[in-house]
Short mmCIF file of N, CA and C in Angstrom, two decimals:
data_model
loop_
_atom_site.label_atom_id
_atom_site.label_comp_id
_atom_site.label_asym_id
_atom_site.label_seq_id
_atom_site.Cartn_x
_atom_site.Cartn_y
_atom_site.Cartn_z
N UNK B 1 -75.74 3.57 -75.27
CA UNK B 1 -76.45 4.43 -75.62
C UNK B 1 -76.78 6.26 -75.19
N UNK B 2 -76.32 6.73 -76.22
CA UNK B 2 -76.63 8.99 -75.16
C UNK B 2 -78.69 8.93 -75.02
N UNK B 3 -78.55 9.26 -73.78
CA UNK B 3 -79.50 9.67 -74.00
C UNK B 3 -80.66 10.73 -74.26
N UNK B 4 -81.08 11.09 -74.91
CA UNK B 4 -81.38 12.59 -75.43
C UNK B 4 -82.54 12.81 -74.37
N UNK B 5 -82.83 13.29 -74.20
CA UNK B 5 -83.68 15.12 -73.83
C UNK B 5 -85.88 14.33 -73.95
N UNK B 6 -85.74 14.11 -75.18
CA UNK B 6 -87.18 13.04 -75.43
C UNK B 6 -87.59 12.02 -75.01
N UNK B 7 -85.60 11.32 -74.86
CA UNK B 7 -85.73 9.48 -74.02
C UNK B 7 -86.10 10.19 -72.36
N UNK B 8 -86.35 11.32 -72.22
CA UNK B 8 -85.81 11.29 -70.65
C UNK B 8 -87.42 11.43 -70.39
N UNK B 9 -87.99 12.33 -71.20
CA UNK B 9 -89.48 13.11 -71.05
C UNK B 9 -90.42 12.05 -71.69
N UNK B 10 -90.42 10.25 -72.51
CA UNK B 10 -91.11 9.31 -72.17
C UNK B 10 -90.73 9.02 -70.46
N UNK B 11 -89.51 8.22 -71.03
CA UNK B 11 -89.29 7.54 -69.37
C UNK B 11 -90.16 8.36 -67.70
N UNK B 12 -90.17 9.88 -67.95
CA UNK B 12 -91.13 10.56 -67.29
C UNK B 12 -92.93 10.36 -66.82
N UNK B 13 -92.96 10.51 -68.69
CA UNK B 13 -94.30 10.11 -69.09
C UNK B 13 -95.05 9.15 -68.88
N UNK B 14 -94.48 8.17 -68.86
CA UNK B 14 -94.95 6.41 -68.92
C UNK B 14 -94.69 6.67 -66.70
N UNK B 15 -93.06 6.65 -66.25
CA UNK B 15 -93.00 6.79 -64.83
C UNK B 15 -94.83 7.34 -64.07
N UNK B 16 -94.63 8.50 -64.50
CA UNK B 16 -95.98 9.55 -64.22
C UNK B 16 -96.80 8.32 -64.00
N UNK B 17 -97.26 7.75 -65.06
CA UNK B 17 -98.25 6.61 -65.98
C UNK B 17 -98.21 5.38 -64.66
N UNK B 18 -97.01 4.86 -64.12
CA UNK B 18 -97.19 3.95 -63.41
C UNK B 18 -97.06 3.50 -62.13
N UNK B 19 -96.74 5.44 -61.55
CA UNK B 19 -96.72 5.21 -60.20
C UNK B 19 -98.20 5.73 -60.82
N UNK B 20 -99.21 6.63 -61.05
CA UNK B 20 -100.71 6.56 -61.14
C UNK B 20 -101.24 5.55 -61.11
N UNK B 21 -100.89 4.56 -61.47
CA UNK B 21 -101.39 2.86 -61.48
C UNK B 21 -101.38 2.42 -60.84
N UNK B 22 -99.95 2.30 -59.36
CA UNK B 22 -99.19 2.13 -58.48
C UNK B 22 -100.41 2.43 -57.35
N UNK B 23 -100.59 3.47 -57.79
CA UNK B 23 -101.71 3.99 -56.50
C UNK B 23 -102.84 3.86 -56.39
N UNK B 24 -103.34 3.51 -57.39
CA UNK B 24 -104.84 2.94 -57.23
C UNK B 24 -104.83 1.94 -56.66
N UNK B 25 -104.08 0.59 -58.08
CA UNK B 25 -104.38 -0.46 -57.60
C UNK B 25 -103.49 -0.89 -56.55
N UNK B 26 -103.09 -0.40 -56.58
CA UNK B 26 -101.53 -0.83 -55.28
C UNK B 26 -101.32 -2.33 -55.81
N UNK B 27 -101.00 -2.33 -57.68
CA UNK B 27 -99.73 -3.51 -57.42
C UNK B 27 -98.57 -4.16 -57.47
N UNK B 28 -98.11 -4.87 -58.18
CA UNK B 28 -96.63 -4.98 -57.54
C UNK B 28 -95.49 -3.83 -58.35
N UNK B 29 -95.48 -3.00 -58.22
CA UNK B 29 -94.05 -2.80 -58.70
C UNK B 29 -93.04 -3.21 -60.07
N UNK B 30 -93.07 -3.95 -59.68
CA UNK B 30 -92.16 -5.13 -60.82
C UNK B 30 -93.77 -6.02 -61.90
N UNK B 31 -94.42 -5.62 -60.82
CA UNK B 31 -96.27 -6.35 -62.41
C UNK B 31 -96.54 -5.25 -63.67
N UNK B 32 -96.10 -4.08 -62.50
CA UNK B 32 -96.63 -2.49 -63.21
C UNK B 32 -95.14 -2.53 -64.31
N UNK B 33 -94.57 -2.88 -64.28
CA UNK B 33 -93.39 -2.12 -64.68
C UNK B 33 -93.52 -3.80 -65.83
N UNK B 34 -93.00 -4.34 -65.70
CA UNK B 34 -93.11 -5.62 -66.96
C UNK B 34 -94.29 -5.57 -68.01
N UNK B 35 -95.71 -5.36 -66.91
CA UNK B 35 -97.00 -4.71 -67.75
C UNK B 35 -96.75 -3.63 -68.37
N UNK B 36 -96.14 -2.36 -69.01
CA UNK B 36 -94.87 -0.99 -69.03
C UNK B 36 -94.69 -2.03 -70.70
N UNK B 37 -93.74 -2.46 -69.88
CA UNK B 37 -93.00 -3.21 -70.84
C UNK B 37 -92.85 -3.86 -72.45
N UNK B 38 -94.60 -4.35 -72.14
CA UNK B 38 -94.77 -5.40 -72.43
C UNK B 38 -96.23 -5.03 -73.57
N UNK B 39 -97.01 -3.39 -72.53
CA UNK B 39 -97.55 -2.99 -73.97
C UNK B 39 -97.31 -1.53 -74.18
N UNK B 40 -95.74 -1.36 -74.92
CA UNK B 40 -95.63 -0.35 -74.67
C UNK B 40 -93.95 -0.32 -75.41
N UNK B 41 -93.85 1.06 -76.80
CA UNK B 41 -93.09 0.75 -77.00
C UNK B 41 -91.38 1.05 -76.56
N UNK B 42 -90.66 0.89 -75.79
CA UNK B 42 -90.16 1.31 -74.81
C UNK B 42 -88.33 1.34 -75.70
N UNK B 43 -88.38 1.63 -77.01
CA UNK B 43 -86.80 1.50 -77.36
C UNK B 43 -86.45 3.14 -77.98
N UNK B 44 -87.74 4.16 -77.14
CA UNK B 44 -87.19 5.79 -77.62
C UNK B 44 -86.88 6.01 -76.36
N UNK B 45 -86.21 5.31 -75.27
CA UNK B 45 -87.44 5.57 -73.67
C UNK B 45 -85.69 5.48 -72.93
N UNK B 46 -85.54 6.22 -72.30
CA UNK B 46 -84.87 5.54 -70.90
C UNK B 46 -85.35 5.36 -70.45
N UNK B 47 -84.72 3.46 -70.34
CA UNK B 47 -85.36 2.63 -69.09
C UNK B 47 -85.31 2.13 -67.58
N UNK B 48 -83.92 3.04 -67.88
CA UNK B 48 -83.56 3.35 -66.77
C UNK B 48 -83.80 3.53 -65.60
N UNK B 49 -84.05 4.80 -66.51
CA UNK B 49 -84.49 6.19 -65.41
C UNK B 49 -85.66 6.30 -65.07
N UNK B 50 -86.79 6.06 -65.85
CA UNK B 50 -87.94 5.48 -65.55
C UNK B 50 -88.17 4.30 -64.95
N UNK B 51 -87.37 2.96 -64.76
CA UNK B 51 -87.05 2.20 -63.48
C UNK B 51 -86.60 3.22 -62.05
N UNK B 52 -85.74 3.77 -61.79
CA UNK B 52 -85.55 4.39 -61.32
C UNK B 52 -86.27 5.36 -60.68
N UNK B 53 -87.33 5.88 -61.05
CA UNK B 53 -88.30 6.62 -61.04
C UNK B 53 -89.15 6.23 -60.49
N UNK B 54 -89.76 4.89 -60.81
CA UNK B 54 -91.09 3.57 -60.41
C UNK B 54 -90.45 3.74 -59.14
N UNK B 55 -89.29 2.42 -58.28
CA UNK B 55 -89.03 2.70 -57.38
C UNK B 55 -88.47 3.17 -56.59
N UNK B 56 -87.88 4.50 -57.52
CA UNK B 56 -87.45 5.40 -56.53
C UNK B 56 -88.58 6.25 -55.52
N UNK B 57 -89.59 6.24 -56.08
CA UNK B 57 -90.59 6.75 -55.51
C UNK B 57 -90.93 5.62 -54.32
N UNK B 58 -91.04 4.83 -54.62
CA UNK B 58 -91.61 3.77 -53.68
C UNK B 58 -91.06 3.57 -52.63
N UNK B 59 -90.08 2.90 -52.59
CA UNK B 59 -88.62 2.93 -51.61
C UNK B 59 -88.51 3.96 -50.88
N UNK B 60 -89.39 5.36 -51.67
CA UNK B 60 -88.43 7.00 -50.77
C UNK B 60 -90.42 7.26 -50.55
N UNK B 61 -90.85 6.70 -50.42
CA UNK B 61 -92.39 7.32 -50.97
C UNK B 61 -92.24 8.82 -49.91
N UNK B 62 -92.16 8.12 -47.64
CA UNK B 62 -92.74 8.99 -46.91
C UNK B 62 -91.62 10.28 -47.17
N UNK B 63 -90.23 9.76 -47.26
CA UNK B 63 -89.25 11.25 -47.02
C UNK B 63 -89.46 12.29 -48.36
N UNK B 64 -90.60 11.77 -49.31
CA UNK B 64 -90.72 12.11 -50.38
C UNK B 64 -91.34 12.49 -50.18
N UNK B 65 -92.87 12.45 -49.27
CA UNK B 65 -94.13 13.69 -49.59
C UNK B 65 -94.20 14.68 -48.44
N UNK B 66 -93.45 13.65 -47.42
CA UNK B 66 -93.14 14.76 -46.47
C UNK B 66 -92.46 15.76 -46.80
N UNK B 67 -91.68 16.10 -47.65
CA UNK B 67 -90.80 17.03 -48.43
C UNK B 67 -91.79 18.13 -50.19
N UNK B 68 -93.27 17.32 -49.98
CA UNK B 68 -94.14 19.14 -50.93
C UNK B 68 -95.14 18.58 -49.70
N UNK B 69 -95.57 18.03 -49.58
CA UNK B 69 -96.81 18.40 -48.66
C UNK B 69 -96.62 18.99 -46.95
N UNK B 70 -95.29 19.76 -46.85
CA UNK B 70 -95.96 21.36 -46.06
C UNK B 70 -96.16 22.31 -47.56
N UNK B 71 -95.86 22.25 -48.09
CA UNK B 71 -96.41 23.19 -49.23
C UNK B 71 -97.56 22.74 -49.61
N UNK B 72 -99.17 21.90 -49.15
CA UNK B 72 -99.69 22.01 -50.04
C UNK B 72 -100.86 22.96 -48.78
N UNK B 73 -101.69 22.68 -49.52
CA UNK B 73 -102.97 23.32 -49.11
C UNK B 73 -104.23 22.09 -48.69
N UNK B 74 -103.91 21.22 -48.99
CA UNK B 74 -104.34 20.45 -48.10
C UNK B 74 -104.16 18.66 -47.64
N UNK B 75 -104.40 18.30 -47.36
CA UNK B 75 -103.72 16.66 -47.14
C UNK B 75 -103.02 16.09 -48.23
N UNK B 76 -102.46 15.52 -48.64
CA UNK B 76 -101.80 14.04 -49.21
C UNK B 76 -102.45 13.60 -49.96
N UNK B 77 -103.22 13.07 -49.06
CA UNK B 77 -104.86 12.38 -49.54
C UNK B 77 -105.30 12.74 -51.05
N UNK B 78 -106.42 14.26 -50.78
CA UNK B 78 -106.66 14.56 -51.03
C UNK B 78 -106.37 15.48 -52.92
N UNK B 79 -104.97 14.92 -52.86
CA UNK B 79 -104.96 15.31 -53.96
C UNK B 79 -105.54 14.76 -55.46
N UNK B 80 -105.62 15.40 -56.19
CA UNK B 80 -105.97 14.19 -57.67
C UNK B 80 -105.35 12.79 -57.88
N UNK B 81 -104.66 12.04 -58.05
CA UNK B 81 -104.01 10.90 -58.72
C UNK B 81 -103.03 11.50 -59.29
N UNK B 82 -103.16 11.89 -60.55
CA UNK B 82 -102.29 12.55 -61.16
C UNK B 82 -101.22 13.24 -60.85
N UNK B 83 -101.38 14.73 -60.28
CA UNK B 83 -100.77 14.99 -59.45
C UNK B 83 -100.22 14.80 -58.61
N UNK B 84 -100.37 13.40 -57.27
CA UNK B 84 -100.15 13.34 -56.49
C UNK B 84 -98.23 12.24 -57.00
N UNK B 85 -99.15 11.67 -58.01
CA UNK B 85 -98.19 10.95 -58.80
C UNK B 85 -97.07 11.78 -59.92
N UNK B 86 -97.46 13.08 -59.82
CA UNK B 86 -96.34 13.69 -60.34
C UNK B 86 -95.48 15.06 -59.12
N UNK B 87 -95.94 15.02 -57.96
CA UNK B 87 -95.33 15.20 -57.40
C UNK B 87 -95.01 15.05 -56.67
N UNK B 88 -94.63 13.65 -56.47
CA UNK B 88 -93.69 12.54 -55.99
C UNK B 88 -92.55 12.48 -57.04
N UNK B 89 -93.44 12.50 -57.60
CA UNK B 89 -91.93 11.86 -59.42
C UNK B 89 -90.94 13.43 -59.62
N UNK B 90 -91.30 13.65 -59.36
CA UNK B 90 -91.01 14.92 -59.19
C UNK B 90 -89.91 16.10 -57.61
N UNK B 91 -91.18 15.03 -56.52
CA UNK B 91 -89.64 15.67 -55.61
C UNK B 91 -88.74 14.53 -55.64
N UNK B 92 -88.50 13.64 -55.76
CA UNK B 92 -87.62 12.72 -56.06
C UNK B 92 -86.58 12.92 -57.34
N UNK B 93 -86.59 13.58 -58.07
CA UNK B 93 -86.20 14.15 -58.87
C UNK B 93 -85.14 15.05 -58.56
N UNK B 94 -86.12 16.23 -57.75
CA UNK B 94 -85.40 17.91 -56.80
C UNK B 94 -84.34 16.62 -56.04
N UNK B 95 -84.85 15.66 -55.41
CA UNK B 95 -83.91 15.20 -54.26
C UNK B 95 -83.07 14.44 -54.30
N UNK B 96 -82.85 13.62 -55.20
CA UNK B 96 -82.47 12.44 -56.00
C UNK B 96 -81.05 12.72 -57.13
N UNK B 97 -81.66 13.39 -58.38
CA UNK B 97 -81.05 13.27 -59.41
C UNK B 97 -80.72 15.11 -59.50
N UNK B 98 -79.92 15.47 -58.44
CA UNK B 98 -79.12 17.28 -59.07
C UNK B 98 -78.76 17.45 -60.64
N UNK B 99 -78.44 16.32 -61.15
CA UNK B 99 -77.76 16.24 -62.26
C UNK B 99 -79.16 17.00 -63.17
N UNK B 100 -79.77 17.14 -62.75
CA UNK B 100 -80.79 17.14 -63.97
C UNK B 100 -81.78 18.29 -62.98
N UNK B 101 -81.36 19.82 -64.27
CA UNK B 101 -81.68 20.91 -63.24
C UNK B 101 -83.17 21.37 -62.73
N UNK B 102 -83.41 21.57 -61.99
CA UNK B 102 -84.80 21.95 -61.18
C UNK B 102 -85.13 22.44 -61.81
N UNK B 103 -85.50 23.45 -62.86
CA UNK B 103 -86.11 24.29 -64.46
C UNK B 103 -86.90 22.91 -65.34
N UNK B 104 -85.49 22.15 -65.29
CA UNK B 104 -86.44 21.12 -66.81
C UNK B 104 -87.36 20.29 -65.42
N UNK B 105 -86.95 19.30 -64.09
CA UNK B 105 -87.84 19.53 -62.82
C UNK B 105 -89.37 20.05 -63.77
N UNK B 106 -89.37 20.72 -63.15
CA UNK B 106 -90.81 21.57 -63.45
C UNK B 106 -91.43 21.31 -64.59
N UNK B 107 -90.46 21.94 -65.62
CA UNK B 107 -91.83 22.02 -66.88
C UNK B 107 -91.79 20.63 -67.43
N UNK B 108 -90.89 20.02 -67.14
CA UNK B 108 -91.70 18.05 -67.61
C UNK B 108 -92.86 18.15 -66.91
N UNK B 109 -92.88 18.36 -65.56
CA UNK B 109 -93.87 18.41 -64.77
C UNK B 109 -94.83 19.21 -65.76
N UNK B 110 -94.81 20.24 -65.30
CA UNK B 110 -95.90 21.04 -65.97
C UNK B 110 -96.48 20.66 -66.73
N UNK B 111 -95.34 19.91 -67.98
CA UNK B 111 -95.73 19.31 -69.58
C UNK B 111 -97.15 18.50 -69.50
N UNK B 112 -96.25 17.12 -67.86
CA UNK B 112 -97.48 15.83 -68.13
C UNK B 112 -98.64 16.61 -67.39
N UNK B 113 -98.94 17.68 -66.43
CA UNK B 113 -100.49 18.17 -65.56
C UNK B 113 -101.01 18.48 -67.02
N UNK B 114 -100.22 19.76 -67.59
CA UNK B 114 -101.60 19.84 -69.61
C UNK B 114 -101.86 18.74 -69.50
N UNK B 115 -101.04 17.67 -69.26
CA UNK B 115 -102.04 16.73 -70.50
C UNK B 115 -102.40 16.38 -70.15
N UNK B 116 -102.24 15.21 -68.77
CA UNK B 116 -103.14 14.31 -67.59
C UNK B 116 -103.60 14.56 -67.10
N UNK B 117 -103.13 15.92 -66.24
CA UNK B 117 -104.04 16.29 -65.44
C UNK B 117 -105.53 17.14 -65.14
N UNK B 118 -105.97 17.11 -64.51
CA UNK B 118 -107.06 18.04 -64.51
C UNK B 118 -107.04 19.51 -64.31
N UNK B 119 -108.02 20.35 -64.48
CA UNK B 119 -107.73 21.97 -65.21
C UNK B 119 -107.35 21.84 -64.23
N UNK B 120 -105.75 23.49 -64.98
CA UNK B 120 -105.19 24.03 -63.73
C UNK B 120 -103.91 23.37 -63.09
N UNK B 121 -104.19 21.25 -62.91
CA UNK B 121 -103.35 20.40 -61.93
C UNK B 121 -101.81 21.95 -61.97
N UNK B 122 -102.00 21.82 -64.01
CA UNK B 122 -100.13 22.60 -63.97
C UNK B 122 -99.66 23.61 -62.97
N UNK B 123 -100.95 24.77 -62.56
CA UNK B 123 -100.61 25.15 -61.66
C UNK B 123 -100.11 25.54 -60.17
N UNK B 124 -100.93 24.92 -59.34
CA UNK B 124 -100.77 24.35 -59.10
C UNK B 124 -99.65 23.15 -58.91
N UNK B 125 -99.06 22.30 -59.78
CA UNK B 125 -97.83 21.77 -59.82
C UNK B 125 -97.09 23.23 -59.94
N UNK B 126 -96.89 23.50 -60.25
CA UNK B 126 -95.54 24.17 -60.48
C UNK B 126 -95.70 25.26 -59.49
N UNK B 127 -96.84 25.52 -58.58
CA UNK B 127 -96.49 26.43 -57.64
C UNK B 127 -96.01 25.75 -55.97
N UNK B 128 -95.86 24.54 -55.88
CA UNK B 128 -95.64 23.05 -55.31
C UNK B 128 -94.07 23.34 -55.47
N UNK B 129 -93.80 23.07 -56.57
CA UNK B 129 -92.54 22.44 -57.08
C UNK B 129 -92.15 23.09 -57.18
N UNK B 130 -92.22 25.25 -57.27
CA UNK B 130 -91.23 26.23 -56.76
C UNK B 130 -90.69 25.72 -55.08
N UNK B 131 -91.63 25.74 -55.26
CA UNK B 131 -91.69 25.55 -53.74
C UNK B 131 -90.72 24.64 -52.34
N UNK B 132 -90.74 23.88 -53.79
CA UNK B 132 -89.86 22.41 -52.75
C UNK B 132 -88.31 22.38 -53.72
N UNK B 133 -88.52 23.28 -55.00
CA UNK B 133 -87.20 23.96 -55.23
C UNK B 133 -86.04 24.53 -54.93
N UNK B 134 -86.26 25.57 -53.60
CA UNK B 134 -85.97 26.15 -52.84
C UNK B 134 -85.32 25.44 -51.59
N UNK B 135 -86.25 24.98 -51.35
CA UNK B 135 -85.95 23.54 -50.72
C UNK B 135 -84.84 22.91 -50.57
N UNK B 136 -85.28 22.53 -51.37
CA UNK B 136 -84.27 21.22 -52.02
C UNK B 136 -82.90 21.82 -52.27
N UNK B 137 -82.99 22.18 -53.68
CA UNK B 137 -82.34 23.29 -54.65
C UNK B 137 -81.45 24.22 -54.14
N UNK B 138 -80.89 24.79 -52.66
CA UNK B 138 -81.29 26.30 -52.51
C UNK B 138 -80.27 26.84 -53.36
N UNK B 139 -78.58 26.41 -53.79
CA UNK B 139 -77.25 26.76 -53.69
C UNK B 139 -78.42 27.21 -55.54
N UNK B 140 -79.01 26.12 -56.10
CA UNK B 140 -78.55 26.46 -57.30
C UNK B 140 -79.84 27.24 -57.83
N UNK B 141 -80.47 27.57 -57.11
CA UNK B 141 -81.97 28.16 -57.11
C UNK B 141 -81.42 29.87 -56.96
N UNK B 142 -80.56 30.17 -56.34
CA UNK B 142 -79.80 31.58 -55.58
C UNK B 142 -79.14 31.78 -56.52
N UNK B 143 -78.34 30.50 -57.72
CA UNK B 143 -77.80 30.44 -58.67
C UNK B 143 -78.31 31.27 -59.69
N UNK B 144 -79.38 30.90 -60.23
CA UNK B 144 -80.43 30.85 -61.05
C UNK B 144 -80.92 31.77 -61.12
N UNK B 145 -81.77 32.74 -59.97
CA UNK B 145 -82.11 33.80 -59.78
C UNK B 145 -80.87 35.74 -60.51
N UNK B 146 -79.86 35.12 -59.98
CA UNK B 146 -78.46 36.07 -60.03
C UNK B 146 -78.58 36.58 -58.18
#
């Protein structure tokens, strides 16, 4: 199957929700993943990407939080759960999926923040991820800015 942008978008959508659930309930990742497969039509979802995001964030949590927490104006624990899930997932992508342009990572996170996050969370997410991009993808950002 050729991976489409919409299949990736759905993978991020479900991964953000699964990470939210993991943060809130502390459930087993495999159980959460199985639940998402049972409760959602995953036929148009990049399932491998969903799995990678969910397990990759959990496996590399300290490194991921270290990469964005320096740009926060508060402790990571004080973030609302949606913003925290989005920052974790997007920072994972910035660090580990250089095949995905940083602008795509930011735009997808902003869109999910607008849909699921508290009022104006998308502005906060955008600002933090811009800084993460400069740190993690400096060559790509410089090339982009000309």
